[in-house]
PDB file of C-alpha atoms in Angstrom:
ATOM      1  CA  MET A 223     137.965 160.871  83.200  1.00 39.00           C
ATOM      2  CA  LYS A 224     136.169 157.586  83.580  1.00 40.00           C
ATOM      3  CA  MET A 225     134.483 157.956  80.177  1.00 41.00           C
ATOM      4  CA  SER A 226     137.834 158.791  78.576  1.00 42.00           C
ATOM      5  CA  ASN A 227     139.377 155.634  80.001  1.00 42.00           C
ATOM      6  CA  PHE A 228     136.388 153.646  78.825  1.00 38.00           C
ATOM      7  CA  ASN A 229     136.709 154.903  75.240  1.00 42.00           C
ATOM      8  CA  GLU A 230     140.453 154.262  75.233  1.00 41.00           C
ATOM      9  CA  SER A 231     139.899 150.758  76.565  1.00 41.00           C
ATOM     10  CA  ALA A 232     137.211 150.091  73.949  1.00 42.00           C
ATOM     11  CA  SER A 233     139.455 151.303  71.138  1.00 43.00           C
ATOM     12  CA  ASN A 234     142.353 149.163  72.318  1.00 43.00           C
ATOM     13  CA  LEU A 235     140.098 146.148  72.532  1.00 42.00           C
ATOM     14  CA  THR A 236     138.967 146.759  68.978  1.00 44.00           C
ATOM     15  CA  LEU A 237     142.547 146.729  67.723  1.00 42.00           C
ATOM     16  CA  GLY A 238     143.133 143.550  69.665  1.00 43.00           C
ATOM     17  CA  LEU A 239     140.008 142.025  68.140  1.00 46.00           C
ATOM     18  CA  ILE A 240     141.224 142.847  64.651  1.00 48.00           C
ATOM     19  CA  ASP A 241     144.752 141.525  65.189  1.00 46.00           C
ATOM     20  CA  GLN A 242     143.686 138.340  66.965  1.00 49.00           C
ATOM     21  CA  ASN A 243     140.915 137.318  64.577  1.00 51.00           C
ATOM     22  CA  THR A 244     142.212 134.372  62.581  1.00 54.00           C
ATOM     23  CA  PRO A 245     140.913 133.523  59.096  1.00 65.00           C
ATOM     24  CA  MET A 246     139.269 130.446  60.605  1.00 69.00           C
ATOM     25  CA  LYS A 247     137.239 132.560  63.043  1.00 68.00           C
ATOM     26  CA  ALA A 248     136.219 134.977  60.317  1.00 69.00           C
ATOM     27  CA  SER A 249     135.195 132.133  57.997  1.00 73.00           C
ATOM     28  CA  LEU A 250     133.078 130.589  60.766  1.00 72.00           C
ATOM     29  CA  ILE A 251     130.937 133.716  60.701  1.00 75.00           C
ATOM     30  CA  VAL A 252     131.067 134.880  57.095  1.00 78.00           C
ATOM     31  CA  THR A 253     130.762 131.511  55.302  1.00 80.00           C
ATOM     32  CA  PRO A 254     127.556 130.220  56.971  1.00 77.00           C
ATOM     33  CA  SER A 255     126.086 133.715  56.823  1.00 80.00           C
ATOM     34  CA  ILE A 256     126.566 133.859  53.054  1.00 84.00           C
ATOM     35  CA  VAL A 257     125.131 130.349  52.683  1.00 82.00           C
ATOM     36  CA  PHE A 258     122.039 131.232  54.701  1.00 84.00           C
ATOM     37  CA  LEU A 259     121.628 134.536  52.895  1.00 86.00           C
ATOM     38  CA  TYR A 260     121.355 132.432  49.744  1.00 87.00           C
ATOM     39  CA  VAL A 261     118.894 130.086  51.488  1.00 86.00           C
ATOM     40  CA  ASN A 262     116.772 133.051  52.609  1.00 87.00           C
ATOM     41  CA  GLY A 263     116.912 134.473  49.100  1.00 89.00           C
ATOM     42  CA  VAL A 264     115.631 131.200  47.624  1.00 88.00           C
ATOM     43  CA  MET A 265     112.864 131.083  50.239  1.00 89.00           C
ATOM     44  CA  ILE A 266     111.766 134.613  49.385  1.00 90.00           C
ATOM     45  CA  PHE A 267     111.842 133.696  45.681  1.00 89.00           C
ATOM     46  CA  THR A 268     109.770 130.570  46.406  1.00 88.00           C
ATOM     47  CA  LEU A 269     107.130 132.577  48.261  1.00 88.00           C
ATOM     48  CA  ARG A 270     106.724 134.810  45.232  1.00 87.00           C
ATOM     49  CA  LYS A 271     106.250 131.941  42.789  1.00 84.00           C
ATOM     50  CA  LYS A 272     102.852 130.803  44.079  1.00 82.00           C
ATOM     51  CA  ALA A 273      99.870 133.129  44.441  1.00 83.00           C
ATOM     52  CA  VAL A 274      98.636 131.220  47.484  1.00 81.00           C
ATOM     53  CA  PHE A 275     101.878 132.022  49.329  1.00 84.00           C
ATOM     54  CA  GLN A 276     101.233 135.728  48.778  1.00 85.00           C
ATOM     55  CA  GLU A 277      97.617 135.623  49.915  1.00 84.00           C
ATOM     56  CA  MET A 278      97.608 133.521  53.105  1.00 88.00           C
ATOM     57  CA  SER A 279      98.521 135.347  56.298  1.00 89.00           C
ATOM     58  CA  ARG A 280     100.917 132.724  57.686  1.00 87.00           C
ATOM     59  CA  TYR A 281     103.028 132.823  54.515  1.00 90.00           C
ATOM     60  CA  ILE A 282     102.902 136.621  54.401  1.00 92.00           C
ATOM     61  CA  LEU A 283     104.208 136.749  57.977  1.00 91.00           C
ATOM     62  CA  PHE A 284     106.808 134.086  57.205  1.00 90.00           C
ATOM     63  CA  GLY A 285     108.011 136.126  54.220  1.00 91.00           C
ATOM     64  CA  HIS A 286     108.154 139.219  56.410  1.00 92.00           C
ATOM     65  CA  MET A 287     110.297 137.309  58.918  1.00 90.00           C
ATOM     66  CA  LEU A 288     112.627 136.229  56.097  1.00 90.00           C
ATOM     67  CA  TRP A 289     113.132 139.813  54.924  1.00 92.00           C
ATOM     68  CA  VAL A 290     113.719 141.132  58.450  1.00 92.00           C
ATOM     69  CA  ASP A 291     116.184 138.369  59.403  1.00 87.00           C
ATOM     70  CA  THR A 292     118.016 138.726  56.081  1.00 89.00           C
ATOM     71  CA  LEU A 293     118.464 142.479  56.493  1.00 91.00           C
ATOM     72  CA  SER A 294     119.459 142.025  60.133  1.00 86.00           C
ATOM     73  CA  LEU A 295     122.114 139.486  59.144  1.00 85.00           C
ATOM     74  CA  ILE A 296     123.440 141.821  56.439  1.00 87.00           C
ATOM     75  CA  PHE A 297     123.808 144.715  58.900  1.00 84.00           C
ATOM     76  CA  SER A 298     125.514 142.464  61.485  1.00 80.00           C
ATOM     77  CA  LEU A 299     127.959 141.204  58.873  1.00 80.00           C
ATOM     78  CA  SER A 300     128.638 144.745  57.677  1.00 80.00           C
ATOM     79  CA  VAL A 301     129.664 145.892  61.154  1.00 77.00           C
ATOM     80  CA  TYR A 302     131.795 142.779  61.656  1.00 75.00           C
ATOM     81  CA  ILE A 303     133.581 143.114  58.296  1.00 75.00           C
ATOM     82  CA  CYS A 304     134.257 146.812  58.950  1.00 74.00           C
ATOM     83  CA  ALA A 305     136.029 145.854  62.175  1.00 68.00           C
ATOM     84  CA  VAL A 306     138.046 143.011  60.609  1.00 68.00           C
ATOM     85  CA  CYS A 307     139.108 145.111  57.599  1.00 71.00           C
ATOM     86  CA  ARG A 308     139.968 148.154  59.748  1.00 68.00           C
ATOM     87  CA  PHE A 309     137.560 150.431  57.903  1.00 72.00           C
ATOM     88  CA  LEU A 310     137.244 153.940  59.354  1.00 72.00           C
ATOM     89  CA  ILE A 311     133.516 154.398  59.768  1.00 78.00           C
ATOM     90  CA  ILE A 312     131.899 157.810  59.443  1.00 80.00           C
ATOM     91  CA  ARG A 313     129.718 158.525  62.456  1.00 81.00           C
ATOM     92  CA  ASN A 314     126.587 158.949  60.355  1.00 82.00           C
ATOM     93  CA  ILE A 315     127.132 155.574  58.685  1.00 84.00           C
ATOM     94  CA  CYS A 316     127.766 153.911  62.032  1.00 83.00           C
ATOM     95  CA  LEU A 317     124.600 155.514  63.392  1.00 86.00           C
ATOM     96  CA  PHE A 318     122.600 154.204  60.429  1.00 88.00           C
ATOM     97  CA  LEU A 319     123.936 150.652  60.882  1.00 87.00           C
ATOM     98  CA  LEU A 320     123.262 150.575  64.609  1.00 86.00           C
ATOM     99  CA  VAL A 321     119.759 152.076  64.624  1.00 89.00           C
ATOM    100  CA  SER A 322     118.771 149.908  61.638  1.00 90.00           C
ATOM    101  CA  ALA A 323     119.971 146.776  63.430  1.00 86.00           C
ATOM    102  CA  LYS A 324     118.026 147.754  66.560  1.00 87.00           C
ATOM    103  CA  ALA A 325     114.854 148.490  64.554  1.00 90.00           C
ATOM    104  CA  LEU A 326     115.091 145.154  62.738  1.00 90.00           C
ATOM    105  CA  PHE A 327     115.601 143.360  66.048  1.00 85.00           C
ATOM    106  CA  HIS A 328     112.443 144.901  67.514  1.00 88.00           C
ATOM    107  CA  VAL A 329     110.413 144.211  64.366  1.00 91.00           C
ATOM    108  CA  SER A 330     111.608 140.591  64.363  1.00 87.00           C
ATOM    109  CA  ILE A 331     110.506 140.132  67.977  1.00 86.00           C
ATOM    110  CA  LEU A 332     107.112 141.780  67.393  1.00 89.00           C
ATOM    111  CA  ASN A 333     106.573 139.686  64.259  1.00 89.00           C
ATOM    112  CA  LEU A 334     106.710 136.571  66.450  1.00 85.00           C
ATOM    113  CA  SER A 335     103.614 137.791  68.261  1.00 87.00           C
ATOM    114  CA  LEU A 336     101.780 138.200  64.938  1.00 89.00           C
ATOM    115  CA  MET A 337     102.732 134.681  63.864  1.00 86.00           C
ATOM    116  CA  SER A 338     101.537 133.277  67.195  1.00 85.00           C
ATOM    117  CA  LEU A 339      98.249 135.180  66.987  1.00 88.00           C
ATOM    118  CA  GLU A 340      97.674 133.851  63.465  1.00 88.00           C
ATOM    119  CA  ARG A 341      98.041 130.266  64.732  1.00 85.00           C
ATOM    120  CA  TYR A 342      95.752 131.089  67.669  1.00 86.00           C
ATOM    121  CA  VAL A 343      93.008 132.345  65.341  1.00 88.00           C
ATOM    122  CA  ALA A 344      93.451 129.351  63.010  1.00 85.00           C
ATOM    123  CA  ILE A 345      92.874 126.848  65.830  1.00 82.00           C
ATOM    124  CA  CYS A 346      90.533 128.692  68.199  1.00 84.00           C
ATOM    125  CA  PHE A 347      88.397 130.496  65.585  1.00 86.00           C
ATOM    126  CA  PRO A 348      88.683 128.350  62.434  1.00 83.00           C
ATOM    127  CA  LEU A 349      85.411 129.584  60.920  1.00 84.00           C
ATOM    128  CA  ARG A 350      86.517 133.226  61.148  1.00 85.00           C
ATOM    129  CA  HIS A 351      90.191 132.665  60.326  1.00 85.00           C
ATOM    130  CA  ALA A 352      89.899 134.048  56.796  1.00 86.00           C
ATOM    131  CA  GLU A 353      88.081 137.133  58.093  1.00 87.00           C
ATOM    132  CA  PHE A 354      90.510 137.905  60.936  1.00 88.00           C
ATOM    133  CA  THR A 355      93.664 137.222  58.900  1.00 87.00           C
ATOM    134  CA  SER A 356      92.742 138.749  55.564  1.00 89.00           C
ATOM    135  CA  PHE A 357      95.376 140.209  53.242  1.00 89.00           C
ATOM    136  CA  LYS A 358      94.518 143.771  54.275  1.00 91.00           C
ATOM    137  CA  ILE A 359      94.471 143.091  58.019  1.00 92.00           C
ATOM    138  CA  THR A 360      97.766 141.169  57.867  1.00 92.00           C
ATOM    139  CA  HIS A 361      99.574 143.987  56.066  1.00 93.00           C
ATOM    140  CA  THR A 362      98.061 146.573  58.397  1.00 94.00           C
ATOM    141  CA  ALA A 363      99.416 144.592  61.359  1.00 94.00           C
ATOM    142  CA  ILE A 364     102.872 144.513  59.740  1.00 95.00           C
ATOM    143  CA  VAL A 365     102.786 148.299  59.295  1.00 95.00           C
ATOM    144  CA  VAL A 366     101.874 148.728  62.976  1.00 94.00           C
ATOM    145  CA  VAL A 367     104.782 146.456  63.943  1.00 93.00           C
ATOM    146  CA  TRP A 368     107.189 148.595  61.918  1.00 95.00           C
ATOM    147  CA  VAL A 369     105.877 151.804  63.481  1.00 94.00           C
ATOM    148  CA  LEU A 370     106.386 150.368  66.967  1.00 92.00           C
ATOM    149  CA  GLY A 371     109.820 149.015  66.032  1.00 90.00           C
ATOM    150  CA  LEU A 372     111.001 152.392  64.750  1.00 93.00           C
ATOM    151  CA  ILE A 373     109.967 154.467  67.766  1.00 92.00           C
ATOM    152  CA  GLN A 374     113.139 153.837  69.777  1.00 89.00           C
ATOM    153  CA  CYS A 375     115.395 154.366  66.777  1.00 90.00           C
ATOM    154  CA  LEU A 376     113.794 157.672  65.837  1.00 92.00           C
ATOM    155  CA  SER A 377     114.090 158.802  69.464  1.00 91.00           C
ATOM    156  CA  GLU A 378     117.798 157.923  69.507  1.00 89.00           C
ATOM    157  CA  VAL A 379     118.455 159.704  66.207  1.00 89.00           C
ATOM    158  CA  ILE A 380     116.714 162.874  67.433  1.00 89.00           C
ATOM    159  CA  ILE A 381     118.676 162.858  70.698  1.00 87.00           C
ATOM    160  CA  PHE A 382     121.923 162.086  68.873  1.00 86.00           C
ATOM    161  CA  TYR A 383     121.706 165.044  66.494  1.00 85.00           C
ATOM    162  CA  SER A 384     120.392 167.350  69.193  1.00 84.00           C
ATOM    163  CA  PHE A 385     123.408 166.792  71.450  1.00 78.00           C
ATOM    164  CA  ASP A 386     126.187 165.761  69.087  1.00 68.00           C
ATOM    165  CA  SER A 387     125.923 166.430  65.356  1.00 59.00           C
ATOM    166  CA  ALA A 388     129.658 166.418  64.556  1.00 54.00           C
ATOM    167  CA  ASN A 389     130.376 164.201  61.536  1.00 52.00           C
ATOM    168  CA  THR A 390     133.701 162.706  62.625  1.00 57.00           C
ATOM    169  CA  VAL A 391     135.497 159.480  61.823  1.00 56.00           C
ATOM    170  CA  LEU A 392     135.355 156.681  64.370  1.00 58.00           C
ATOM    171  CA  ASN A 393     138.743 154.997  64.729  1.00 59.00           C
ATOM    172  CA  SER A 394     137.217 152.115  66.639  1.00 61.00           C
ATOM    173  CA  PHE A 395     134.709 149.314  66.368  1.00 65.00           C
ATOM    174  CA  CYS A 396     131.240 150.604  65.492  1.00 75.00           C
ATOM    175  CA  THR A 397     129.226 149.666  68.571  1.00 73.00           C
ATOM    176  CA  ARG A 398     126.401 151.126  70.628  1.00 76.00           C
ATOM    177  CA  ILE A 399     128.637 151.279  73.693  1.00 73.00           C
ATOM    178  CA  ILE A 400     131.031 153.686  71.972  1.00 74.00           C
ATOM    179  CA  LEU A 401     128.597 155.729  69.871  1.00 79.00           C
ATOM    180  CA  PHE A 402     125.732 156.088  72.371  1.00 81.00           C
ATOM    181  CA  ARG A 403     127.577 157.221  75.481  1.00 79.00           C
ATOM    182  CA  LEU A 404     124.865 159.255  77.229  1.00 80.00           C
ATOM    183  CA  GLN A 405     122.884 157.632  80.019  1.00 82.00           C
ATOM    184  CA  ILE A 406     119.589 158.544  78.332  1.00 87.00           C
ATOM    185  CA  TYR A 407     120.298 156.056  75.530  1.00 85.00           C
ATOM    186  CA  LYS A 408     120.647 153.222  78.014  1.00 82.00           C
ATOM    187  CA  SER A 409     117.428 154.238  79.769  1.00 86.00           C
ATOM    188  CA  ILE A 410     115.503 154.333  76.489  1.00 87.00           C
ATOM    189  CA  ASP A 411     116.938 150.973  75.410  1.00 84.00           C
ATOM    190  CA  ILE A 412     116.021 149.276  78.694  1.00 82.00           C
ATOM    191  CA  ALA A 413     112.496 150.752  78.670  1.00 86.00           C
ATOM    192  CA  PHE A 414     111.640 149.691  75.102  1.00 85.00           C
ATOM    193  CA  THR A 415     113.267 146.280  75.466  1.00 80.00           C
ATOM    194  CA  CYS A 416     111.297 145.503  78.616  1.00 82.00           C
ATOM    195  CA  ILE A 417     108.018 146.698  77.098  1.00 86.00           C
ATOM    196  CA  PHE A 418     108.431 144.678  73.902  1.00 84.00           C
ATOM    197  CA  PHE A 419     109.571 141.499  75.596  1.00 83.00           C
ATOM    198  CA  VAL A 420     106.822 141.579  78.228  1.00 85.00           C
ATOM    199  CA  LEU A 421     104.215 142.235  75.515  1.00 87.00           C
ATOM    200  CA  VAL A 422     105.438 139.518  73.139  1.00 85.00           C
ATOM    201  CA  SER A 423     105.989 137.020  75.963  1.00 85.00           C
ATOM    202  CA  PHE A 424     102.409 137.543  77.136  1.00 87.00           C
ATOM    203  CA  VAL A 425     101.029 137.067  73.600  1.00 86.00           C
ATOM    204  CA  ILE A 426     103.025 133.883  72.942  1.00 84.00           C
ATOM    205  CA  ILE A 427     102.273 132.302  76.320  1.00 86.00           C
ATOM    206  CA  PHE A 428      98.573 133.225  76.012  1.00 87.00           C
ATOM    207  CA  THR A 429      98.288 131.727  72.521  1.00 86.00           C
ATOM    208  CA  TYR A 430     100.173 128.583  73.560  1.00 82.00           C
ATOM    209  CA  ALA A 431      97.890 128.033  76.571  1.00 84.00           C
ATOM    210  CA  SER A 432      94.754 128.776  74.528  1.00 84.00           C
ATOM    211  CA  ILE A 433      95.676 126.349  71.773  1.00 81.00           C
ATOM    212  CA  ALA A 434      96.542 123.681  74.355  1.00 81.00           C
ATOM    213  CA  ALA A 435      93.136 124.167  76.009  1.00 81.00           C
ATOM    214  CA  VAL A 436      91.254 123.958  72.723  1.00 79.00           C
ATOM    215  CA  ALA A 437      93.229 120.828  71.759  1.00 73.00           C
ATOM    216  CA  LYS A 438      91.607 118.976  74.672  1.00 74.00           C
ATOM    217  CA  THR A 439      88.098 119.477  73.299  1.00 72.00           C
ATOM    218  CA  ALA A 440      86.458 116.910  71.045  1.00 54.00           C
ATOM    219  CA  ALA A 441      85.585 119.519  68.402  1.00 55.00           C
ATOM    220  CA  CYS A 442      89.216 120.344  67.668  1.00 61.00           C
ATOM    221  CA  ASP A 443      91.442 118.833  64.991  1.00 63.00           C
ATOM    222  CA  LYS A 444      94.036 117.222  67.271  1.00 63.00           C
ATOM    223  CA  LEU A 445      96.781 117.042  64.643  1.00 68.00           C
ATOM    224  CA  SER A 446      96.385 120.675  63.607  1.00 69.00           C
ATOM    225  CA  ALA A 447      96.357 121.859  67.224  1.00 68.00           C
ATOM    226  CA  LYS A 448      99.456 119.824  68.033  1.00 73.00           C
ATOM    227  CA  LYS A 449     101.371 121.280  65.093  1.00 72.00           C
ATOM    228  CA  ALA A 450     100.206 124.800  65.929  1.00 71.00           C
ATOM    229  CA  ASN A 451     101.367 124.413  69.530  1.00 71.00           C
ATOM    230  CA  LYS A 452     104.788 123.261  68.331  1.00 76.00           C
ATOM    231  CA  THR A 453     104.980 126.333  66.098  1.00 75.00           C
ATOM    232  CA  VAL A 454     104.118 128.677  68.971  1.00 76.00           C
ATOM    233  CA  LEU A 455     106.659 126.864  71.155  1.00 76.00           C
ATOM    234  CA  LEU A 456     109.294 127.584  68.492  1.00 77.00           C
ATOM    235  CA  HIS A 457     108.301 131.246  68.691  1.00 73.00           C
ATOM    236  CA  LEU A 458     108.863 131.146  72.448  1.00 76.00           C
ATOM    237  CA  ILE A 459     112.306 129.568  71.987  1.00 77.00           C
ATOM    238  CA  GLN A 460     113.205 132.198  69.400  1.00 73.00           C
ATOM    239  CA  LEU A 461     112.052 134.913  71.792  1.00 71.00           C
ATOM    240  CA  GLY A 462     114.364 133.411  74.417  1.00 74.00           C
ATOM    241  CA  LEU A 463     117.291 133.571  72.006  1.00 70.00           C
ATOM    242  CA  GLY A 464     116.394 137.191  71.331  1.00 67.00           C
ATOM    243  CA  ALA A 465     116.415 137.919  75.040  1.00 66.00           C
ATOM    244  CA  MET A 466     119.824 136.306  75.380  1.00 67.00           C
ATOM    245  CA  SER A 467     121.171 138.377  72.491  1.00 64.00           C
ATOM    246  CA  ILE A 468     120.367 141.519  74.492  1.00 63.00           C
ATOM    247  CA  LEU A 469     122.853 140.330  77.078  1.00 61.00           C
ATOM    248  CA  VAL A 470     125.621 140.594  74.462  1.00 64.00           C
ATOM    249  CA  GLY A 471     125.755 144.376  74.954  1.00 61.00           C
ATOM    250  CA  VAL A 472     125.866 143.977  78.725  1.00 62.00           C
ATOM    251  CA  VAL A 473     128.672 141.423  78.456  1.00 64.00           C
ATOM    252  CA  GLN A 474     130.621 143.688  76.086  1.00 64.00           C
ATOM    253  CA  GLU A 475     130.419 146.633  78.445  1.00 63.00           C
ATOM    254  CA  ALA A 476     131.548 144.482  81.390  1.00 67.00           C
ATOM    255  CA  ILE A 477     134.507 142.848  79.649  1.00 67.00           C
ATOM    256  CA  TYR A 478     135.772 146.149  78.236  1.00 62.00           C
ATOM    257  CA  LEU A 479     136.754 147.214  81.737  1.00 64.00           C
ATOM    258  CA  SER A 480     137.239 144.048  83.773  1.00 68.00           C
ATOM    259  CA  THR A 481     139.165 141.468  81.726  1.00 67.00           C
ATOM    260  CA  ASN A 482     142.285 141.118  79.623  1.00 65.00           C
ATOM    261  CA  TYR A 483     142.134 141.575  75.873  1.00 62.00           C
ATOM    262  CA  LEU A 484     142.371 137.890  74.906  1.00 66.00           C
ATOM    263  CA  THR A 485     139.516 136.851  77.190  1.00 70.00           C
ATOM    264  CA  ALA A 486     137.397 139.773  76.033  1.00 65.00           C
ATOM    265  CA  ILE A 487     137.977 138.900  72.376  1.00 66.00           C
ATOM    266  CA  ASN A 488     136.999 135.262  72.855  1.00 70.00           C
ATOM    267  CA  VAL A 489     133.868 136.083  74.867  1.00 72.00           C
ATOM    268  CA  MET A 490     132.689 138.719  72.384  1.00 70.00           C
ATOM    269  CA  TYR A 491     133.317 136.384  69.453  1.00 72.00           C
ATOM    270  CA  PHE A 492     131.370 133.551  71.107  1.00 75.00           C
ATOM    271  CA  CYS A 493     128.408 135.829  71.911  1.00 73.00           C
ATOM    272  CA  PHE A 494     128.342 137.255  68.401  1.00 74.00           C
ATOM    273  CA  VAL A 495     128.311 133.811  66.743  1.00 75.00           C
ATOM    274  CA  VAL A 496     125.903 132.049  69.122  1.00 75.00           C
ATOM    275  CA  PHE A 497     123.369 134.774  69.936  1.00 72.00           C
ATOM    276  CA  ILE A 498     123.389 136.998  66.847  1.00 73.00           C
ATOM    277  CA  VAL A 499     124.541 135.166  63.703  1.00 74.00           C
ATOM    278  CA  PHE A 500     123.265 131.595  64.032  1.00 74.00           C
ATOM    279  CA  PRO A 501     119.722 132.369  65.321  1.00 74.00           C
ATOM    280  CA  LYS A 502     119.232 134.643  62.301  1.00 74.00           C
ATOM    281  CA  CYS A 503     120.486 131.865  60.033  1.00 72.00           C
ATOM    282  CA  LEU A 504     118.609 128.911  61.474  1.00 72.00           C
ATOM    283  CA  SER A 505     115.145 130.183  62.424  1.00 72.00           C
ATOM    284  CA  PRO A 506     113.878 130.814  58.843  1.00 76.00           C
ATOM    285  CA  LEU A 507     115.179 127.404  57.746  1.00 74.00           C
ATOM    286  CA  ILE A 508     113.440 125.637  60.651  1.00 75.00           C
ATOM    287  CA  TYR A 509     110.101 127.309  59.922  1.00 76.00           C
ATOM    288  CA  GLY A 510     110.371 126.723  56.183  1.00 77.00           C
ATOM    289  CA  MET A 511     111.210 123.030  56.467  1.00 77.00           C
ATOM    290  CA  ARG A 512     108.226 122.366  58.767  1.00 76.00           C
ATOM    291  CA  ASP A 513     105.746 123.395  56.082  1.00 76.00           C
ATOM    292  CA  GLN A 514     105.226 120.509  53.655  1.00 77.00           C
ATOM    293  CA  ALA A 515     103.771 122.526  50.798  1.00 78.00           C
ATOM    294  CA  PHE A 516     106.472 125.184  50.964  1.00 82.00           C
ATOM    295  CA  CYS A 517     109.311 122.725  51.624  1.00 82.00           C
ATOM    296  CA  CYS A 518     109.012 120.661  48.448  1.00 81.00           C
ATOM    297  CA  LEU A 519     108.808 123.756  46.246  1.00 84.00           C
ATOM    298  CA  PHE A 520     111.747 125.319  48.095  1.00 83.00           C
ATOM    299  CA  LYS A 521     113.857 122.187  47.477  1.00 82.00           C
ATOM    300  CA  TYR A 522     113.016 122.379  43.781  1.00 82.00           C
ATOM    301  CA  TYR A 523     114.306 125.963  43.450  1.00 83.00           C
ATOM    302  CA  PHE A 524     117.200 125.360  45.844  1.00 81.00           C
ATOM    303  CA  THR A 525     118.502 122.602  43.539  1.00 80.00           C
ATOM    304  CA  PHE A 526     118.030 124.833  40.453  1.00 75.00           C
ATOM    305  CA  GLY A 527     114.951 122.949  39.249  1.00 68.00           C
ATOM    306  CA  LYS A 528     116.490 119.487  39.389  1.00 66.00           C
ATOM    307  CA  GLY A 529     114.362 118.221  42.269  1.00 56.00           C
ATOM    308  CA  LYS A 530     110.935 116.659  42.063  1.00 59.00           C
ATOM    309  CA  VAL A 531     108.022 118.861  42.996  1.00 56.00           C
ATOM    310  CA  LYS A 532     104.830 117.479  44.480  1.00 52.00           C
ATOM    311  CA  PRO A 533     101.517 119.311  44.051  1.00 49.00           C
ATOM    312  CA  VAL A 534     101.291 122.260  46.418  1.00 51.00           C
ATOM    313  CA  LEU A 535      98.518 121.372  48.836  1.00 49.00           C
ATOM    314  CA  ILE A 536      97.777 124.033  51.438  1.00 48.00           C
ATOM    315  CA  GLU A 537      96.242 122.933  54.713  1.00 47.00           C
ATOM    316  CA  LEU A 538      94.351 126.001  55.839  1.00 41.00           C
ATOM    317  CA  HIS A 539      94.664 125.495  59.575  1.00 40.00           C
ATOM    318  CA  VAL A 540      97.975 123.657  60.069  1.00 43.00           C
TER     319      VAL A 540
END
């Protein structure tokens, strides 16, 4: 009886969300998302225009982050547009959108640890940086990240089709709260989220402390170490935003049952914009603009070849 009331409440809230969404609110999400999808596309194009960008580990990992954040933004927009346009979503399609979004989220978080480790090797082991971050090793690490990121999703898909394989239409907003109703899903989600965040937090904090310690020695390039520490600090901030985005699901579940529709709509909208859409839009731009060699070439392609391009000089350890 309680689950029935929950589903009814969730469905009613969805209808309220659709009716109350003004064009201004929708444009605040869709317009910047489209703009930043274009920005990400230009960045990916830029990375493919220079051989050095495809060979160095930090640019390979940056390109991987661009692809993951772009796909994640596309899936988030797809779910949002389906709700606004009142599309009836087939359960299998909803399942694909939700597990894909979760996999991309985990891969994005794990990729931060790879980027931090690359900076750690560049500063703490400069003479062996090329050996430890070779093309083959970097791509192997990316494959491992994807395998780890897909474990939870594959587990959820197996459980889903084992217990409920009916291909019915969902007349409500496509969300994990409605589709994954069994307690085992929540337990799996909490377990994997805790494991990944503890692991990545440890890696980022360790690399930050190690780089800071090396920066105090006379043998270290102070400028390079300072820039590397700022990069790792950005990774830590992005990890924090990722942790806050997890709370969106908790907030949704709480407001479904404890608040009025208008309050619930406003809270959900705020969480979606602040913790899901904008971090995916801004983080690639921040990283890209901090790299001098990449930035000037990006500006050239972003302005359709009308900008001035300086020679691409790659600092190996910055």
